[in-house]
Coordinates of C-alpha atoms in Angstrom, one line a residue:
X221 CA -49.4 13.6 -12.0
X222 CA -49.9 15.9 -14.9
X223 CA -50.9 18.9 -12.8
X224 CA -47.9 18.3 -10.5
X225 CA -45.6 18.4 -13.5
X226 CA -47.3 21.5 -14.8
X227 CA -46.8 23.3 -11.4
X228 CA -43.1 22.2 -11.3
X229 CA -42.6 23.6 -14.8
X230 CA -44.1 26.9 -13.8
X231 CA -41.8 27.0 -10.7
X232 CA -38.9 26.7 -13.1
X233 CA -39.7 29.8 -15.2
X234 CA -41.8 32.0 -12.9
X235 CA -38.9 34.4 -12.1
X236 CA -38.1 35.1 -15.8
X237 CA -41.6 34.9 -17.2
X238 CA -44.1 35.9 -14.5
X239 CA -46.8 37.0 -17.0
X240 CA -46.8 33.6 -18.6
X241 CA -46.8 31.9 -15.3
X242 CA -49.8 33.9 -14.1
X243 CA -51.8 33.1 -17.3
X244 CA -51.1 29.4 -16.9
X245 CA -51.9 29.4 -13.2
X246 CA -55.2 31.2 -13.8
X247 CA -56.1 28.6 -16.5
X248 CA -55.7 25.6 -14.2
X249 CA -58.9 23.8 -13.4
X250 CA -59.1 23.9 -9.6
X251 CA -60.8 20.5 -9.6
X252 CA -57.6 19.0 -10.8
X253 CA -55.9 20.1 -7.6
X254 CA -56.9 16.9 -5.8
X255 CA -54.5 16.9 -2.9
X256 CA -53.5 19.4 -0.2
X257 CA -50.0 19.3 -1.6
X258 CA -51.1 20.4 -5.1
X259 CA -53.5 23.0 -3.7
X260 CA -50.6 24.4 -1.5
X261 CA -48.2 24.5 -4.5
X262 CA -50.7 26.2 -6.7
X263 CA -51.5 28.7 -3.9
X264 CA -47.9 29.6 -3.4
X265 CA -47.0 29.9 -7.1
X266 CA -50.2 31.9 -7.8
X267 CA -49.2 34.3 -4.9
X268 CA -45.7 34.6 -6.3
X269 CA -47.0 35.3 -9.9
X270 CA -49.5 37.9 -8.7
X271 CA -46.7 39.7 -6.8
X272 CA -44.2 39.5 -9.7
X273 CA -46.9 41.0 -11.9
X274 CA -47.4 43.9 -9.5
X275 CA -50.9 42.8 -8.5
X276 CA -51.1 43.7 -4.8
X277 CA -53.2 41.2 -2.9
X278 CA -54.3 42.4 0.6
X279 CA -56.0 39.3 1.9
X280 CA -54.5 35.9 2.6
X281 CA -57.3 33.9 1.0
X282 CA -55.2 32.9 -2.0
X283 CA -52.1 31.9 0.0
X284 CA -53.9 30.3 2.9
X285 CA -53.8 26.7 1.6
X286 CA -50.0 27.0 1.3
X287 CA -49.7 28.4 4.8
X288 CA -51.7 25.6 6.3
X289 CA -49.9 22.9 4.3
X290 CA -46.4 24.1 4.6
X291 CA -46.7 24.6 8.3
X292 CA -46.0 20.9 8.7
X293 CA -44.9 19.7 5.3
X294 CA -42.7 20.7 2.4
X295 CA -39.2 21.9 2.0
X296 CA -37.4 24.7 3.8
X297 CA -37.6 26.7 0.5
X298 CA -41.4 26.2 0.3
X299 CA -41.8 27.3 3.9
X300 CA -39.6 30.3 3.6
X301 CA -41.3 31.5 0.4
X302 CA -44.8 30.9 1.9
X303 CA -44.1 33.0 5.0
X304 CA -42.3 35.6 2.9
X305 CA -45.3 36.0 0.5
X306 CA -47.7 35.9 3.4
X307 CA -45.7 38.8 4.8
X308 CA -45.9 40.7 1.5
X309 CA -49.7 40.3 1.6
X310 CA -49.7 41.7 5.1
X311 CA -47.6 44.6 4.0
X312 CA -49.9 45.3 1.1
X313 CA -52.7 45.4 3.6
X314 CA -50.8 48.0 5.7
X315 CA -50.1 45.6 8.6
X316 CA -46.3 46.0 9.1
X317 CA -46.3 44.2 12.4
X318 CA -47.9 41.0 10.9
X319 CA -45.6 41.3 7.9
X320 CA -42.5 41.3 10.1
X321 CA -43.9 38.3 12.1
X322 CA -44.1 36.4 8.8
X323 CA -40.6 37.5 7.8
X324 CA -39.2 36.3 11.1
X325 CA -41.0 33.0 10.7
X326 CA -39.6 32.7 7.2
X327 CA -36.1 33.4 8.6
X328 CA -36.3 30.2 10.6
X329 CA -35.8 28.3 7.4
X330 CA -32.7 30.2 6.1
X331 CA -30.2 27.6 7.3
X332 CA -31.9 24.8 5.4
X333 CA -32.9 26.7 2.3
X334 CA -30.5 26.5 -0.6
X335 CA -32.2 29.3 -2.6
X336 CA -29.9 32.3 -2.1
X337 CA -32.2 34.7 -4.0
X338 CA -35.2 33.8 -1.8
X339 CA -33.1 34.4 1.3
X340 CA -31.8 37.7 -0.1
X341 CA -35.3 39.1 -0.9
X342 CA -36.4 38.1 2.6
X343 CA -33.6 40.1 4.2
X344 CA -34.2 43.0 1.8
X345 CA -37.9 43.1 2.9
X346 CA -36.8 43.1 6.5
X347 CA -34.4 46.0 5.7
X348 CA -37.3 48.0 4.2
X349 CA -39.5 47.6 7.3
X350 CA -36.6 48.6 9.7
X351 CA -35.9 51.6 7.5
X352 CA -39.6 52.6 7.6
X353 CA -39.4 52.3 11.4
X354 CA -36.3 54.5 11.5
X355 CA -34.3 51.6 13.0
X356 CA -31.4 52.3 10.7
X357 CA -28.8 50.0 12.5
X358 CA -31.1 47.0 12.1
X359 CA -31.9 48.0 8.5
X360 CA -28.1 48.1 7.8
X361 CA -27.6 44.7 9.3
X362 CA -30.5 43.2 7.2
X363 CA -29.2 44.9 4.2
X364 CA -25.7 43.5 4.6
X365 CA -27.2 40.0 4.8
X366 CA -29.3 40.6 1.7
X367 CA -26.3 42.0 -0.2
X368 CA -24.2 39.0 0.6
X369 CA -26.9 36.6 -0.5
X370 CA -27.4 38.5 -3.7
X371 CA -23.7 38.5 -4.3
X372 CA -23.5 34.7 -3.6
X373 CA -26.4 34.3 -6.1
X374 CA -24.4 36.3 -8.8
X375 CA -27.2 38.8 -8.9
X376 CA -25.0 41.9 -9.4
X377 CA -27.8 44.4 -10.1
X378 CA -29.7 43.6 -6.9
X379 CA -26.4 43.5 -5.0
X380 CA -25.5 47.0 -6.1
X381 CA -29.0 48.3 -5.4
X382 CA -28.8 46.8 -1.9
X383 CA -25.4 48.4 -1.3
X384 CA -26.9 51.7 -2.4
X385 CA -29.7 51.2 0.1
X386 CA -27.2 50.5 2.9
X387 CA -25.3 53.7 1.9
X388 CA -28.6 55.6 2.2
X389 CA -29.1 54.2 5.7
X390 CA -25.6 55.3 6.8
X391 CA -26.4 58.7 5.3
X392 CA -29.5 58.9 7.5
X393 CA -27.3 58.2 10.5
X394 CA -24.8 60.9 9.4
X395 CA -22.2 58.2 9.2
X396 CA -20.3 59.3 6.1
X397 CA -17.2 57.3 7.1
X398 CA -19.1 53.9 6.9

């Protein structure tokens, strides 16, 4: 369908042009989203676009159609991203425990998901939570996973930033040798 093609097109450029993606997603006539699949895709992309534009959403009302649909349908990448962004929303609302539950659910799809960047940002988010909880060993483990996926994705800047974050964790442990 035309709306399906539009959503697929947005998915292709949302990382590089999140402002444009958000504008287009906001202009979509919701009545054209005639299937649960289209509603879920729109909900997920809209949640991603809001986050990438630094608009912190604190309720799951926007992403809820994606969560319901991708529970039993869709690709591993769709599921991973849905649970990841649902976790981001929980974190925005100050519910760290629920955020981690979503991240752990998202992690179930790592083995089937071919999107290295999505996997890396998931592990980086888990690293941040463990760091906030002063569980530095767990933060380091998640950081190493994130760094490897960023490296595999040829994202040098995020790789170096993650290595820097791992170094900070070792510093908090007074482990200068590592």
